[in-house]
Tab-separated table of C-alpha atoms in Angstrom:
chain	number	residue	atom	x	y	z
A	1	UNK	CA	-0.183	26.143	-13.094
A	2	UNK	CA	-2.498	28.045	-15.444
A	3	UNK	CA	-1.585	31.709	-15.836
A	4	UNK	CA	-4.611	33.548	-17.224
A	5	UNK	CA	-3.637	36.826	-18.923
A	6	UNK	CA	-6.810	38.617	-17.883
A	7	UNK	CA	-5.643	38.353	-14.268
A	8	UNK	CA	-2.725	40.739	-14.956
A	9	UNK	CA	-3.233	44.344	-15.857
A	10	UNK	CA	0.347	45.048	-16.805
A	11	UNK	CA	3.488	43.370	-18.095
A	12	UNK	CA	5.113	43.754	-14.665
A	13	UNK	CA	2.315	41.883	-12.886
A	14	UNK	CA	2.422	39.214	-15.575
A	15	UNK	CA	6.158	38.870	-15.027
A	16	UNK	CA	5.575	38.569	-11.285
A	17	UNK	CA	3.054	35.800	-11.806
A	18	UNK	CA	5.421	33.998	-14.141
A	19	UNK	CA	8.222	34.190	-11.597
A	20	UNK	CA	5.901	32.857	-8.879
A	21	UNK	CA	4.968	29.973	-11.136
A	22	UNK	CA	8.625	29.185	-11.802
A	23	UNK	CA	9.377	29.219	-8.072
A	24	UNK	CA	6.430	26.939	-7.353
A	25	UNK	CA	7.523	24.558	-10.092
A	26	UNK	CA	11.007	24.486	-8.573
A	27	UNK	CA	9.402	23.475	-5.268
A	28	UNK	CA	7.243	20.935	-7.094
A	29	UNK	CA	10.278	19.335	-8.736
A	30	UNK	CA	12.437	19.533	-5.619
A	31	UNK	CA	9.933	17.711	-3.436
A	32	UNK	CA	9.625	14.956	-6.017
A	33	UNK	CA	13.314	14.546	-6.806
A	34	UNK	CA	14.185	14.216	-3.114
A	35	UNK	CA	11.997	11.107	-2.975
A	36	UNK	CA	13.123	9.565	-6.261
A	37	UNK	CA	14.301	5.972	-5.912
A	38	UNK	CA	13.632	5.669	-2.163
A	39	UNK	CA	11.377	2.778	-1.198
A	40	UNK	CA	11.504	3.896	2.440
A	41	UNK	CA	11.049	7.538	3.437
A	42	UNK	CA	11.186	8.965	6.938
A	43	UNK	CA	8.506	11.001	8.671
A	44	UNK	CA	10.770	14.048	8.292
A	45	UNK	CA	11.121	13.509	4.541
A	46	UNK	CA	7.361	13.104	4.231
A	47	UNK	CA	6.708	16.295	6.189
A	48	UNK	CA	9.182	18.179	4.018
A	49	UNK	CA	7.601	16.858	0.815
A	50	UNK	CA	4.136	17.765	2.081
A	51	UNK	CA	5.167	21.295	3.034
A	52	UNK	CA	6.837	21.894	-0.312
A	53	UNK	CA	3.808	20.744	-2.297
A	54	UNK	CA	1.034	22.149	-0.104
A	55	UNK	CA	1.723	25.727	-1.234
A	56	UNK	CA	1.676	24.983	-4.951
A	57	UNK	CA	-1.966	25.964	-5.373
A	58	UNK	CA	-2.481	23.350	-8.080
A	59	UNK	CA	-2.199	19.639	-8.582
A	60	UNK	CA	0.542	17.959	-6.591
A	61	UNK	CA	3.116	15.504	-7.862
A	62	UNK	CA	2.591	13.465	-4.681
A	63	UNK	CA	-0.368	11.244	-3.835
A	64	UNK	CA	-0.861	10.092	-0.242
A	65	UNK	CA	-2.344	6.620	0.177
A	66	UNK	CA	-3.612	5.261	3.490
A	67	UNK	CA	-3.055	1.486	3.401
A	68	UNK	CA	-4.054	0.686	6.977
A	69	UNK	CA	-5.227	-2.924	7.223
A	70	UNK	CA	-5.324	-5.511	10.003
A	71	UNK	CA	-5.721	-9.251	9.476
A	72	UNK	CA	-7.367	-9.781	12.848
A	73	UNK	CA	-9.033	-7.776	15.573
A	74	UNK	CA	-11.692	-5.066	15.416
A	75	UNK	CA	-9.771	-2.283	13.678
A	76	UNK	CA	-10.987	-1.456	10.169
A	77	UNK	CA	-8.805	0.735	7.965
A	78	UNK	CA	-11.633	1.952	5.724
A	79	UNK	CA	-13.811	2.946	8.669
A	80	UNK	CA	-10.994	4.823	10.400
A	81	UNK	CA	-10.104	6.652	7.210
A	82	UNK	CA	-13.695	7.661	6.486
A	83	UNK	CA	-14.192	8.903	10.037
A	84	UNK	CA	-10.921	10.841	10.041
A	85	UNK	CA	-8.502	12.202	10.845
A	86	UNK	CA	-6.266	11.558	7.832
A	87	UNK	CA	-3.462	13.265	5.917
A	88	UNK	CA	-5.103	16.047	3.882
A	89	UNK	CA	-5.917	14.975	0.354
A	90	UNK	CA	-5.066	11.343	0.994
A	91	UNK	CA	-7.042	8.354	-0.245
A	92	UNK	CA	-7.637	4.908	1.207
A	93	UNK	CA	-6.836	1.768	-0.746
A	94	UNK	CA	-8.772	-1.149	0.720
A	95	UNK	CA	-6.946	-4.334	-0.256
A	96	UNK	CA	-10.040	-6.439	0.466
A	97	UNK	CA	-12.122	-4.375	-1.950
A	98	UNK	CA	-9.695	-3.345	-4.712
A	99	UNK	CA	-9.045	-6.992	-5.425
A	100	UNK	CA	-10.117	-9.850	-7.651
A	101	UNK	CA	-13.025	-10.596	-5.369
A	102	UNK	CA	-14.679	-13.927	-6.043
A	103	UNK	CA	-18.158	-12.392	-6.077
A	104	UNK	CA	-17.198	-9.778	-8.668
A	105	UNK	CA	-14.647	-11.720	-10.707
A	106	UNK	CA	-15.521	-15.428	-10.430
A	107	UNK	CA	-13.587	-16.219	-13.595
A	108	UNK	CA	-10.405	-14.738	-12.099
A	109	UNK	CA	-10.922	-16.066	-8.590
A	110	UNK	CA	-13.067	-19.214	-8.757
A	111	UNK	CA	-11.815	-20.366	-5.343
A	112	UNK	CA	-12.935	-17.097	-3.738
A	113	UNK	CA	-9.512	-16.485	-2.202
A	114	UNK	CA	-9.088	-13.326	-0.094
A	115	UNK	CA	-7.627	-10.037	-1.408
A	116	UNK	CA	-6.144	-11.447	-4.618
A	117	UNK	CA	-4.371	-8.934	-6.855
A	118	UNK	CA	-7.035	-6.960	-8.741
A	119	UNK	CA	-7.652	-6.904	-12.486
A	120	UNK	CA	-6.067	-3.916	-14.150
A	121	UNK	CA	-9.438	-2.375	-15.080
A	122	UNK	CA	-10.519	-2.135	-11.440
A	123	UNK	CA	-7.177	-0.724	-10.338
A	124	UNK	CA	-7.240	1.875	-13.136
A	125	UNK	CA	-10.791	2.879	-12.193
A	126	UNK	CA	-9.723	3.280	-8.566
A	127	UNK	CA	-6.757	5.448	-9.563
A	128	UNK	CA	-8.980	7.673	-11.710
A	129	UNK	CA	-11.421	7.964	-8.818
A	130	UNK	CA	-8.538	8.887	-6.504
A	131	UNK	CA	-7.126	11.396	-8.986
A	132	UNK	CA	-3.787	9.560	-9.076
A	133	UNK	CA	-1.741	9.956	-12.232
A	134	UNK	CA	0.885	7.565	-13.531
A	135	UNK	CA	3.532	10.267	-13.112
A	136	UNK	CA	2.760	10.867	-9.414
A	137	UNK	CA	4.945	9.907	-6.526
A	138	UNK	CA	2.986	7.640	-4.173
A	139	UNK	CA	3.593	7.872	-0.430
A	140	UNK	CA	1.910	5.004	1.415
A	141	UNK	CA	1.205	5.339	5.105
A	142	UNK	CA	-0.545	3.392	7.826
A	143	UNK	CA	-1.914	3.722	11.323
A	144	UNK	CA	-0.241	2.509	14.453
A	145	UNK	CA	0.001	-1.290	14.902
A	146	UNK	CA	-0.693	-2.246	11.274
A	147	UNK	CA	2.049	-4.264	9.592
A	148	UNK	CA	1.014	-4.652	6.010
A	149	UNK	CA	1.521	-1.418	4.061
A	150	UNK	CA	4.171	-3.138	1.860
A	151	UNK	CA	1.310	-5.000	0.151
A	152	UNK	CA	0.126	-1.691	-1.318
A	153	UNK	CA	3.649	-0.808	-2.440
A	154	UNK	CA	3.857	-4.157	-4.214
A	155	UNK	CA	0.424	-3.576	-5.781
A	156	UNK	CA	1.441	-0.252	-7.322
A	157	UNK	CA	4.605	-1.801	-8.722
A	158	UNK	CA	2.651	-4.782	-10.019
A	159	UNK	CA	0.352	-2.400	-11.889
A	160	UNK	CA	3.300	-0.780	-13.609
A	161	UNK	CA	3.775	2.357	-11.522
A	162	UNK	CA	7.389	3.475	-11.680
A	163	UNK	CA	9.003	1.712	-8.668
A	164	UNK	CA	11.245	4.755	-8.152
A	165	UNK	CA	8.080	6.722	-7.367
A	166	UNK	CA	6.444	4.385	-4.850
A	167	UNK	CA	7.403	4.964	-1.220
A	168	UNK	CA	6.583	3.688	2.272
A	169	UNK	CA	6.446	6.178	5.115
A	170	UNK	CA	8.577	4.822	7.942
A	171	UNK	CA	6.509	5.442	11.006
A	172	UNK	CA	2.814	5.672	11.723
A	173	UNK	CA	0.158	8.263	10.973
A	174	UNK	CA	0.110	8.970	14.708
A	175	UNK	CA	3.825	9.827	14.517
A	176	UNK	CA	3.034	12.145	11.604
A	177	UNK	CA	0.609	14.004	13.871
A	178	UNK	CA	3.078	14.084	16.775
A	179	UNK	CA	5.707	15.591	14.456
A	180	UNK	CA	3.364	18.419	13.496
A	181	UNK	CA	1.906	16.960	10.318
A	182	UNK	CA	-1.377	18.447	9.135
A	183	UNK	CA	-4.607	16.447	9.200
A	184	UNK	CA	-8.154	16.808	7.957
A	185	UNK	CA	-11.006	15.648	10.157
A	186	UNK	CA	-14.267	15.898	8.230
A	187	UNK	CA	-15.941	12.562	7.369
A	188	UNK	CA	-15.557	11.218	3.855
A	189	UNK	CA	-16.636	8.190	1.840
A	190	UNK	CA	-14.441	5.767	-0.096
A	191	UNK	CA	-16.007	4.426	-3.296
A	192	UNK	CA	-16.553	0.667	-3.300
A	193	UNK	CA	-15.481	-1.661	-6.095
A	194	UNK	CA	-19.078	-2.064	-7.290
A	195	UNK	CA	-19.378	1.702	-7.751
A	196	UNK	CA	-16.069	1.865	-9.587
A	197	UNK	CA	-17.108	-0.915	-11.952
A	198	UNK	CA	-20.415	0.825	-12.645
A	199	UNK	CA	-18.498	4.001	-13.424
A	200	UNK	CA	-16.341	1.980	-15.816
A	201	UNK	CA	-19.371	1.063	-17.868
A	202	UNK	CA	-20.531	4.684	-17.999
A	203	UNK	CA	-17.095	5.718	-19.279
A	204	UNK	CA	-16.922	2.878	-21.815
A	205	UNK	CA	-13.977	1.412	-19.894
A	206	UNK	CA	-11.709	4.332	-20.753
A	207	UNK	CA	-9.123	5.247	-18.139
A	208	UNK	CA	-6.703	8.094	-17.623
A	209	UNK	CA	-4.452	5.862	-15.511
A	210	UNK	CA	-2.845	3.393	-17.897
A	211	UNK	CA	-1.965	0.094	-16.228
A	212	UNK	CA	0.976	-1.815	-17.626
A	213	UNK	CA	0.705	-4.928	-15.477
A	214	UNK	CA	4.051	-6.309	-14.358
A	215	UNK	CA	3.363	-9.936	-13.470
A	216	UNK	CA	6.910	-11.288	-13.710
A	217	UNK	CA	7.261	-11.576	-9.935
A	218	UNK	CA	3.902	-13.225	-9.255
A	219	UNK	CA	3.305	-16.956	-9.433
A	220	UNK	CA	0.270	-19.219	-9.086
A	221	UNK	CA	-0.258	-22.794	-7.929
A	222	UNK	CA	0.817	-24.292	-11.238
A	223	UNK	CA	4.061	-22.361	-11.043
A	224	UNK	CA	4.552	-23.572	-7.479
A	225	UNK	CA	4.057	-27.185	-8.479
A	226	UNK	CA	6.563	-26.768	-11.285
A	227	UNK	CA	9.124	-24.958	-9.149
A	228	UNK	CA	8.875	-27.667	-6.495
A	229	UNK	CA	9.269	-30.463	-9.075
A	230	UNK	CA	6.027	-32.063	-7.998
A	231	UNK	CA	4.170	-34.698	-9.999
A	232	UNK	CA	0.698	-35.934	-9.222
A	233	UNK	CA	0.412	-39.660	-8.738
A	234	UNK	CA	-2.875	-40.320	-10.533
A	235	UNK	CA	-3.277	-43.820	-9.169
A	236	UNK	CA	-3.240	-42.791	-5.522
A	237	UNK	CA	-4.199	-39.165	-6.194
A	238	UNK	CA	-1.425	-38.093	-3.871
A	239	UNK	CA	1.273	-35.624	-4.914
A	240	UNK	CA	4.868	-36.632	-4.425
A	241	UNK	CA	8.008	-34.537	-4.390
A	242	UNK	CA	10.131	-36.232	-7.025
A	243	UNK	CA	13.372	-34.671	-5.832
A	244	UNK	CA	14.521	-32.075	-3.357
A	245	UNK	CA	13.816	-28.664	-4.903
A	246	UNK	CA	17.417	-27.531	-4.571
A	247	UNK	CA	17.078	-24.649	-7.016
A	248	UNK	CA	14.146	-23.075	-5.162
A	249	UNK	CA	14.005	-21.451	-1.740
A	250	UNK	CA	10.562	-21.113	-0.186
A	251	UNK	CA	10.212	-18.443	2.483
A	252	UNK	CA	7.165	-18.165	4.707
A	253	UNK	CA	6.746	-15.033	6.880
A	254	UNK	CA	3.610	-16.024	8.770
A	255	UNK	CA	3.515	-15.852	12.539
A	256	UNK	CA	2.440	-18.750	14.722
A	257	UNK	CA	0.200	-20.211	12.005
A	258	UNK	CA	3.331	-21.520	10.238
A	259	UNK	CA	3.542	-24.200	12.920
A	260	UNK	CA	-0.098	-24.427	13.968
A	261	UNK	CA	-1.687	-24.670	10.496
A	262	UNK	CA	1.067	-26.290	8.480
A	263	UNK	CA	3.428	-25.223	5.721
A	264	UNK	CA	4.997	-26.269	2.445
A	265	UNK	CA	7.759	-28.881	2.453
A	266	UNK	CA	11.149	-27.257	2.916
A	267	UNK	CA	9.750	-23.799	3.680
A	268	UNK	CA	11.974	-21.536	5.775
A	269	UNK	CA	10.155	-19.583	8.468
A	270	UNK	CA	11.048	-15.886	8.768
A	271	UNK	CA	8.194	-14.150	10.630
A	272	UNK	CA	7.184	-10.788	9.183
A	273	UNK	CA	7.163	-9.296	12.682
A	274	UNK	CA	10.930	-9.875	12.893
A	275	UNK	CA	11.547	-7.592	9.895
A	276	UNK	CA	10.315	-4.434	11.602
A	277	UNK	CA	11.304	-2.580	14.731
A	278	UNK	CA	10.021	-4.182	17.948
A	279	UNK	CA	8.214	-1.002	18.958
A	280	UNK	CA	7.103	0.127	15.500
A	281	UNK	CA	5.350	-2.172	13.023
A	282	UNK	CA	5.635	0.471	10.292
A	283	UNK	CA	9.403	0.859	10.368
A	284	UNK	CA	11.759	-1.698	8.836
A	285	UNK	CA	14.864	-2.697	10.742
A	286	UNK	CA	18.217	-1.386	9.451
A	287	UNK	CA	19.594	-3.241	6.445
A	288	UNK	CA	22.387	-4.911	8.390
A	289	UNK	CA	19.892	-6.363	10.852
A	290	UNK	CA	17.740	-7.634	7.996
A	291	UNK	CA	20.756	-9.304	6.390
A	292	UNK	CA	21.566	-10.945	9.708
A	293	UNK	CA	18.008	-12.310	9.952
A	294	UNK	CA	18.290	-13.903	6.522
A	295	UNK	CA	21.777	-15.231	7.198
A	296	UNK	CA	20.635	-16.790	10.475
A	297	UNK	CA	17.889	-18.562	8.543
A	298	UNK	CA	20.428	-19.875	6.028
A	299	UNK	CA	19.299	-17.588	3.206
A	300	UNK	CA	21.895	-16.006	0.914
A	301	UNK	CA	20.103	-12.887	-0.342
A	302	UNK	CA	22.545	-12.497	-3.231
A	303	UNK	CA	22.016	-16.070	-4.452
A	304	UNK	CA	20.804	-16.629	-8.026
A	305	UNK	CA	18.466	-19.329	-6.768
A	306	UNK	CA	14.779	-18.658	-7.172
A	307	UNK	CA	13.064	-17.457	-4.005
A	308	UNK	CA	9.327	-17.918	-3.612
A	309	UNK	CA	7.583	-15.998	-0.855
A	310	UNK	CA	4.355	-17.541	0.399
A	311	UNK	CA	2.352	-16.602	3.499
A	312	UNK	CA	-1.251	-16.949	4.635
A	313	UNK	CA	-3.013	-15.012	1.901
A	314	UNK	CA	-0.435	-13.059	-0.096
A	315	UNK	CA	-0.103	-10.049	2.225
A	316	UNK	CA	2.830	-10.462	4.625
A	317	UNK	CA	4.937	-11.898	1.782
A	318	UNK	CA	5.216	-8.341	0.481
A	319	UNK	CA	7.172	-7.360	3.602
A	320	UNK	CA	9.520	-10.262	2.946
A	321	UNK	CA	9.822	-9.372	-0.743
A	322	UNK	CA	10.767	-5.795	0.108
A	323	UNK	CA	13.162	-6.825	2.873
A	324	UNK	CA	15.074	-9.002	0.407
A	325	UNK	CA	15.268	-6.063	-1.973
A	326	UNK	CA	16.488	-3.738	0.773
A	327	UNK	CA	19.283	-6.231	1.419
A	328	UNK	CA	20.430	-5.880	-2.186
A	329	UNK	CA	18.735	-8.853	-3.784
A	330	UNK	CA	17.854	-8.510	-7.468
A	331	UNK	CA	14.107	-9.103	-7.602
A	332	UNK	CA	14.232	-10.879	-10.970
A	333	UNK	CA	14.511	-14.239	-9.178
A	334	UNK	CA	12.076	-13.463	-6.357
A	335	UNK	CA	8.426	-14.431	-6.665
A	336	UNK	CA	5.258	-13.846	-4.690
A	337	UNK	CA	2.687	-16.647	-4.513
A	338	UNK	CA	-0.521	-14.639	-4.361
A	339	UNK	CA	-2.795	-17.537	-3.387
A	340	UNK	CA	-0.375	-18.622	-0.648
A	341	UNK	CA	-1.554	-20.945	2.149
A	342	UNK	CA	-5.188	-19.902	1.660
A	343	UNK	CA	-5.053	-21.802	-1.624
A	344	UNK	CA	-2.286	-24.349	-1.020
A	345	UNK	CA	-3.430	-25.397	2.428
A	346	UNK	CA	-7.013	-26.002	1.307
A	347	UNK	CA	-6.131	-28.115	-1.717
A	348	UNK	CA	-6.188	-31.837	-0.872
A	349	UNK	CA	-3.632	-32.609	-3.583
A	350	UNK	CA	-0.768	-30.394	-2.479
A	351	UNK	CA	2.073	-31.631	-0.264
A	352	UNK	CA	2.107	-30.191	3.219
A	353	UNK	CA	3.926	-30.486	6.483
A	354	UNK	CA	1.118	-30.526	9.010
A	355	UNK	CA	1.385	-30.123	12.788
A	356	UNK	CA	1.354	-33.315	14.786
A	357	UNK	CA	-1.901	-33.940	16.585
């Protein structure tokens, strides 16, 4: 808070302002510290944090990010956000747009794969446009029936945002409203990647949000081939698995497409829909239930073996990645294959288990 001396006509009024500022800062710090280190936060915790920060009168330590996205159907997260309603002051992160799009970044995405992790310059430009600072707590929320908000949590972590300050609201935006949460309803517009890149040039590619990309948990096709101990037989141009990849566990959280479209050899199927409550796609099941799901699939979450998560296009794997972490797994040996089946399944030289015709 800025306390301007000309606003106070006496030492007593100045003291009163100073005390108000101290009280507001206490609220500011309290709302942030209550979230610290929690990947999952309840509707009640979100409402409390919002109430504590809404009366500060200045910049908040919390940024609200709408990550609503559906992989099929007619619902469009950007359109719904722009039309409103939304949480006041929130922004929308469109994973299809804030991405290494093939049309904008052909050198990064020559195969034109969908919603690949964005280059750090685009992400930084988006954060500056949103007014998000590196020190902010990020609360990610979604609308009813969307499953994939964990992708945005993973994205913030990947870009170097303090993982202790990135949180998923457990429950939908509609539940926020039902619990008395405030909303804003006026239409708004979300800047597109092309506009952000143009703004970059105007600002000489200088950003307030400093990305420190954390790519240790992301792998590409070459990594996959190495992890799976695969060699290409040049004579027949057919890949062969030289030995069972005993040191690597491949988990695939897709739905029915795991069986209908094929999968990697040895992949274990754990559908993403099984990780959340049956009646609430935005609320993870209790930890003990998650552990039971992994155990039933033959996965020891505490194992030192490398775990590679691969799905259809790098989105639902983030739910699996987080579920493993919630069960106590150290993420140092867990990897996300960003290209996933969109890349692997369309490459004629990768081994696949295809459905029988």
